[in-house]
Amino acid sequence: DNFILTKILSDFTKIEFLEKFDVIFFDAFSPEKQPEMWSEEVSKKLYLCCDENASLVTYCAKGMVRRILQSVGFWVERLPGPKGKREILRAVK
């Protein structure tokens, strides 16, 4: 009753979002495997589809990803990761 979960199966680089989101779990492959998903352009698109105070979380905790997210306007912090993953990132608009 308190939330709606929306899973979008689409090419993220081509979709146009018509609504704002409160939480995004960004589970793209690593920047080495899928560099196009970690560009400043994609990060800006993520920022723009976030509502105020929205959180984006990702398993990727690389410094270059953190810096790109910060450059488009997110406040970013490293958090302890789940078992088998030392850290994750949370980015807040």
Short mmCIF file of N, CA and C in Angstrom, two decimals:
data_model
loop_
_atom_site.label_atom_id
_atom_site.label_comp_id
_atom_site.label_asym_id
_atom_site.label_seq_id
_atom_site.Cartn_x
_atom_site.Cartn_y
_atom_site.Cartn_z
N ASP A 1 0.81 -1.21 0.00
CA ASP A 1 0.00 0.00 0.00
C ASP A 1 0.85 1.27 0.00
N ASN A 2 2.12 1.16 0.43
CA ASN A 2 2.93 2.35 0.60
C ASN A 2 3.89 2.63 -0.54
N PHE A 3 3.98 1.75 -1.52
CA PHE A 3 4.88 2.01 -2.63
C PHE A 3 4.47 1.22 -3.86
N ILE A 4 5.01 1.64 -4.98
CA ILE A 4 4.81 0.95 -6.26
C ILE A 4 6.19 0.57 -6.77
N LEU A 5 6.36 -0.68 -7.14
CA LEU A 5 7.62 -1.15 -7.72
C LEU A 5 7.45 -1.21 -9.23
N THR A 6 8.32 -0.50 -9.94
CA THR A 6 8.27 -0.49 -11.39
C THR A 6 9.57 -1.06 -11.92
N LYS A 7 9.49 -2.14 -12.67
CA LYS A 7 10.66 -2.72 -13.33
C LYS A 7 10.50 -2.47 -14.82
N ILE A 8 11.48 -1.81 -15.38
CA ILE A 8 11.41 -1.43 -16.79
C ILE A 8 12.41 -2.27 -17.57
N LEU A 9 11.94 -3.04 -18.51
CA LEU A 9 12.80 -3.83 -19.38
C LEU A 9 12.90 -3.09 -20.71
N SER A 10 13.99 -2.36 -20.87
CA SER A 10 14.14 -1.51 -22.05
C SER A 10 15.60 -1.13 -22.20
N ASP A 11 15.94 -0.59 -23.34
CA ASP A 11 17.26 -0.03 -23.55
C ASP A 11 17.29 1.34 -22.87
N PHE A 12 17.98 1.41 -21.77
CA PHE A 12 17.99 2.63 -20.95
C PHE A 12 18.44 3.85 -21.75
N THR A 13 19.35 3.66 -22.68
CA THR A 13 19.87 4.80 -23.44
C THR A 13 18.83 5.38 -24.40
N LYS A 14 17.74 4.64 -24.64
CA LYS A 14 16.73 5.11 -25.60
C LYS A 14 15.39 5.48 -24.97
N ILE A 15 15.17 5.09 -23.74
CA ILE A 15 13.88 5.34 -23.11
C ILE A 15 13.78 6.79 -22.63
N GLU A 16 12.60 7.36 -22.74
CA GLU A 16 12.31 8.69 -22.21
C GLU A 16 11.38 8.54 -21.03
N PHE A 17 11.79 8.98 -19.87
CA PHE A 17 10.98 8.83 -18.66
C PHE A 17 9.97 9.95 -18.57
N LEU A 18 8.72 9.59 -18.28
CA LEU A 18 7.65 10.56 -18.16
C LEU A 18 7.32 10.86 -16.70
N GLU A 19 7.96 10.14 -15.78
CA GLU A 19 7.69 10.35 -14.37
C GLU A 19 9.02 10.39 -13.61
N LYS A 20 8.95 10.80 -12.37
CA LYS A 20 10.12 10.86 -11.50
C LYS A 20 10.09 9.66 -10.55
N PHE A 21 11.28 9.22 -10.15
CA PHE A 21 11.40 8.06 -9.28
C PHE A 21 12.04 8.45 -7.96
N ASP A 22 11.67 7.71 -6.90
CA ASP A 22 12.22 7.95 -5.56
C ASP A 22 13.44 7.10 -5.28
N VAL A 23 13.50 5.91 -5.87
CA VAL A 23 14.61 4.98 -5.66
C VAL A 23 14.95 4.33 -7.00
N ILE A 24 16.24 4.27 -7.30
CA ILE A 24 16.71 3.56 -8.49
C ILE A 24 17.81 2.60 -8.06
N PHE A 25 17.63 1.33 -8.40
CA PHE A 25 18.69 0.34 -8.23
C PHE A 25 19.34 0.18 -9.59
N PHE A 26 20.53 0.72 -9.75
CA PHE A 26 21.21 0.73 -11.03
C PHE A 26 22.19 -0.44 -11.07
N ASP A 27 21.79 -1.51 -11.72
CA ASP A 27 22.56 -2.75 -11.72
C ASP A 27 23.18 -3.01 -13.09
N ALA A 28 23.87 -2.01 -13.61
CA ALA A 28 24.59 -2.19 -14.87
C ALA A 28 25.87 -2.99 -14.61
N PHE A 29 26.40 -3.60 -15.65
CA PHE A 29 27.69 -4.28 -15.50
C PHE A 29 28.77 -3.25 -15.21
N SER A 30 29.94 -3.71 -14.85
CA SER A 30 31.04 -2.82 -14.47
C SER A 30 31.42 -1.89 -15.62
N PRO A 31 32.08 -0.78 -15.31
CA PRO A 31 32.52 0.15 -16.35
C PRO A 31 33.46 -0.51 -17.38
N GLU A 32 34.18 -1.52 -16.97
CA GLU A 32 35.06 -2.22 -17.92
C GLU A 32 34.25 -3.05 -18.92
N LYS A 33 33.13 -3.59 -18.47
CA LYS A 33 32.29 -4.45 -19.33
C LYS A 33 31.25 -3.65 -20.13
N GLN A 34 30.77 -2.57 -19.56
CA GLN A 34 29.69 -1.80 -20.18
C GLN A 34 29.93 -0.30 -19.97
N PRO A 35 31.02 0.23 -20.56
CA PRO A 35 31.39 1.63 -20.29
C PRO A 35 30.32 2.66 -20.67
N GLU A 36 29.50 2.36 -21.66
CA GLU A 36 28.49 3.32 -22.10
C GLU A 36 27.44 3.60 -21.02
N MET A 37 27.26 2.68 -20.07
CA MET A 37 26.27 2.87 -19.01
C MET A 37 26.81 3.71 -17.85
N TRP A 38 28.10 4.02 -17.88
CA TRP A 38 28.71 4.79 -16.79
C TRP A 38 29.21 6.15 -17.27
N SER A 39 28.67 6.63 -18.37
CA SER A 39 29.08 7.93 -18.90
C SER A 39 28.39 9.06 -18.14
N GLU A 40 28.92 10.26 -18.32
CA GLU A 40 28.29 11.43 -17.71
C GLU A 40 26.89 11.64 -18.29
N GLU A 41 26.71 11.34 -19.57
CA GLU A 41 25.40 11.50 -20.21
C GLU A 41 24.35 10.60 -19.56
N VAL A 42 24.67 9.35 -19.32
CA VAL A 42 23.74 8.42 -18.69
C VAL A 42 23.50 8.83 -17.24
N SER A 43 24.55 9.25 -16.55
CA SER A 43 24.40 9.67 -15.16
C SER A 43 23.50 10.90 -15.05
N LYS A 44 23.61 11.82 -15.99
CA LYS A 44 22.74 13.00 -16.02
C LYS A 44 21.29 12.58 -16.25
N LYS A 45 21.08 11.60 -17.12
CA LYS A 45 19.73 11.09 -17.38
C LYS A 45 19.14 10.48 -16.10
N LEU A 46 19.97 9.73 -15.37
CA LEU A 46 19.53 9.17 -14.09
C LEU A 46 19.15 10.29 -13.12
N TYR A 47 19.99 11.31 -13.04
CA TYR A 47 19.74 12.43 -12.14
C TYR A 47 18.41 13.11 -12.49
N LEU A 48 18.17 13.33 -13.75
CA LEU A 48 16.96 14.04 -14.18
C LEU A 48 15.69 13.24 -13.95
N CYS A 49 15.77 11.91 -13.92
CA CYS A 49 14.55 11.12 -13.70
C CYS A 49 14.32 10.84 -12.21
N CYS A 50 15.18 11.38 -11.36
CA CYS A 50 15.01 11.25 -9.91
C CYS A 50 14.19 12.41 -9.37
N ASP A 51 13.28 12.09 -8.46
CA ASP A 51 12.55 13.12 -7.74
C ASP A 51 13.49 13.73 -6.69
N GLU A 52 13.11 14.84 -6.08
CA GLU A 52 13.93 15.43 -5.03
C GLU A 52 14.12 14.44 -3.89
N ASN A 53 15.33 14.35 -3.36
CA ASN A 53 15.70 13.45 -2.27
C ASN A 53 15.66 11.97 -2.66
N ALA A 54 15.62 11.68 -3.94
CA ALA A 54 15.64 10.29 -4.41
C ALA A 54 17.01 9.68 -4.16
N SER A 55 17.04 8.36 -4.03
CA SER A 55 18.30 7.62 -3.86
C SER A 55 18.52 6.69 -5.03
N LEU A 56 19.76 6.67 -5.48
CA LEU A 56 20.21 5.71 -6.48
C LEU A 56 21.26 4.84 -5.79
N VAL A 57 21.12 3.54 -5.90
CA VAL A 57 22.13 2.64 -5.33
C VAL A 57 22.68 1.74 -6.43
N THR A 58 23.97 1.44 -6.31
CA THR A 58 24.61 0.58 -7.29
C THR A 58 25.70 -0.22 -6.60
N TYR A 59 25.91 -1.44 -7.09
CA TYR A 59 26.99 -2.27 -6.57
C TYR A 59 28.36 -1.73 -6.98
N CYS A 60 28.41 -0.92 -8.03
CA CYS A 60 29.68 -0.40 -8.51
C CYS A 60 30.15 0.72 -7.58
N ALA A 61 31.32 0.54 -6.97
CA ALA A 61 31.84 1.54 -6.03
C ALA A 61 33.15 2.15 -6.52
N LYS A 62 33.40 2.07 -7.81
CA LYS A 62 34.64 2.62 -8.37
C LYS A 62 34.68 4.14 -8.22
N GLY A 63 35.88 4.66 -8.00
CA GLY A 63 36.05 6.10 -7.83
C GLY A 63 35.58 6.90 -9.02
N MET A 64 35.83 6.41 -10.24
CA MET A 64 35.39 7.16 -11.42
C MET A 64 33.87 7.24 -11.50
N VAL A 65 33.17 6.21 -11.06
CA VAL A 65 31.70 6.23 -11.05
C VAL A 65 31.22 7.23 -10.00
N ARG A 66 31.82 7.21 -8.82
CA ARG A 66 31.47 8.17 -7.77
C ARG A 66 31.67 9.60 -8.26
N ARG A 67 32.79 9.86 -8.91
CA ARG A 67 33.08 11.23 -9.39
C ARG A 67 32.09 11.66 -10.47
N ILE A 68 31.72 10.76 -11.37
CA ILE A 68 30.75 11.11 -12.42
C ILE A 68 29.39 11.42 -11.80
N LEU A 69 28.95 10.59 -10.86
CA LEU A 69 27.67 10.84 -10.20
C LEU A 69 27.69 12.19 -9.48
N GLN A 70 28.78 12.51 -8.84
CA GLN A 70 28.91 13.81 -8.17
C GLN A 70 28.90 14.95 -9.18
N SER A 71 29.53 14.76 -10.32
CA SER A 71 29.63 15.83 -11.32
C SER A 71 28.27 16.23 -11.90
N VAL A 72 27.30 15.30 -11.89
CA VAL A 72 25.97 15.63 -12.43
C VAL A 72 25.01 16.13 -11.35
N GLY A 73 25.47 16.16 -10.08
CA GLY A 73 24.66 16.75 -9.03
C GLY A 73 24.31 15.86 -7.85
N PHE A 74 24.61 14.58 -7.92
CA PHE A 74 24.31 13.70 -6.79
C PHE A 74 25.27 13.94 -5.63
N TRP A 75 24.79 13.74 -4.41
CA TRP A 75 25.64 13.62 -3.22
C TRP A 75 25.87 12.13 -3.07
N VAL A 76 27.12 11.68 -3.01
CA VAL A 76 27.43 10.26 -3.09
C VAL A 76 28.19 9.81 -1.85
N GLU A 77 27.83 8.63 -1.36
CA GLU A 77 28.56 8.03 -0.24
C GLU A 77 28.78 6.55 -0.49
N ARG A 78 29.87 6.05 0.07
CA ARG A 78 30.16 4.62 0.04
C ARG A 78 29.51 3.99 1.26
N LEU A 79 28.89 2.82 1.07
CA LEU A 79 28.28 2.07 2.16
C LEU A 79 28.85 0.66 2.18
N PRO A 80 28.81 0.00 3.33
CA PRO A 80 29.24 -1.40 3.35
C PRO A 80 28.37 -2.22 2.40
N GLY A 81 29.00 -3.10 1.66
CA GLY A 81 28.28 -3.91 0.71
C GLY A 81 27.73 -5.19 1.32
N PRO A 82 26.93 -5.92 0.56
CA PRO A 82 26.43 -7.20 1.03
C PRO A 82 27.56 -8.23 1.05
N LYS A 83 27.27 -9.40 1.54
CA LYS A 83 28.27 -10.46 1.62
C LYS A 83 28.94 -10.65 0.26
N GLY A 84 30.26 -10.64 0.27
CA GLY A 84 31.02 -10.83 -0.97
C GLY A 84 31.33 -9.53 -1.71
N LYS A 85 30.80 -8.41 -1.23
CA LYS A 85 31.02 -7.11 -1.87
C LYS A 85 31.42 -6.12 -0.79
N ARG A 86 32.62 -5.59 -0.88
CA ARG A 86 33.13 -4.71 0.19
C ARG A 86 32.31 -3.43 0.34
N GLU A 87 32.02 -2.76 -0.78
CA GLU A 87 31.31 -1.48 -0.73
C GLU A 87 30.29 -1.37 -1.87
N ILE A 88 29.29 -0.51 -1.66
CA ILE A 88 28.37 -0.10 -2.70
C ILE A 88 28.29 1.43 -2.65
N LEU A 89 27.64 2.03 -3.64
CA LEU A 89 27.44 3.48 -3.63
C LEU A 89 25.97 3.81 -3.49
N ARG A 90 25.71 4.87 -2.72
CA ARG A 90 24.38 5.46 -2.68
C ARG A 90 24.53 6.91 -3.08
N ALA A 91 23.74 7.30 -4.06
CA ALA A 91 23.75 8.68 -4.56
C ALA A 91 22.38 9.29 -4.28
N VAL A 92 22.36 10.47 -3.71
CA VAL A 92 21.11 11.13 -3.34
C VAL A 92 21.01 12.44 -4.10
N LYS A 93 19.82 12.70 -4.63
CA LYS A 93 19.60 13.96 -5.35
C LYS A 93 19.25 15.04 -4.35
#
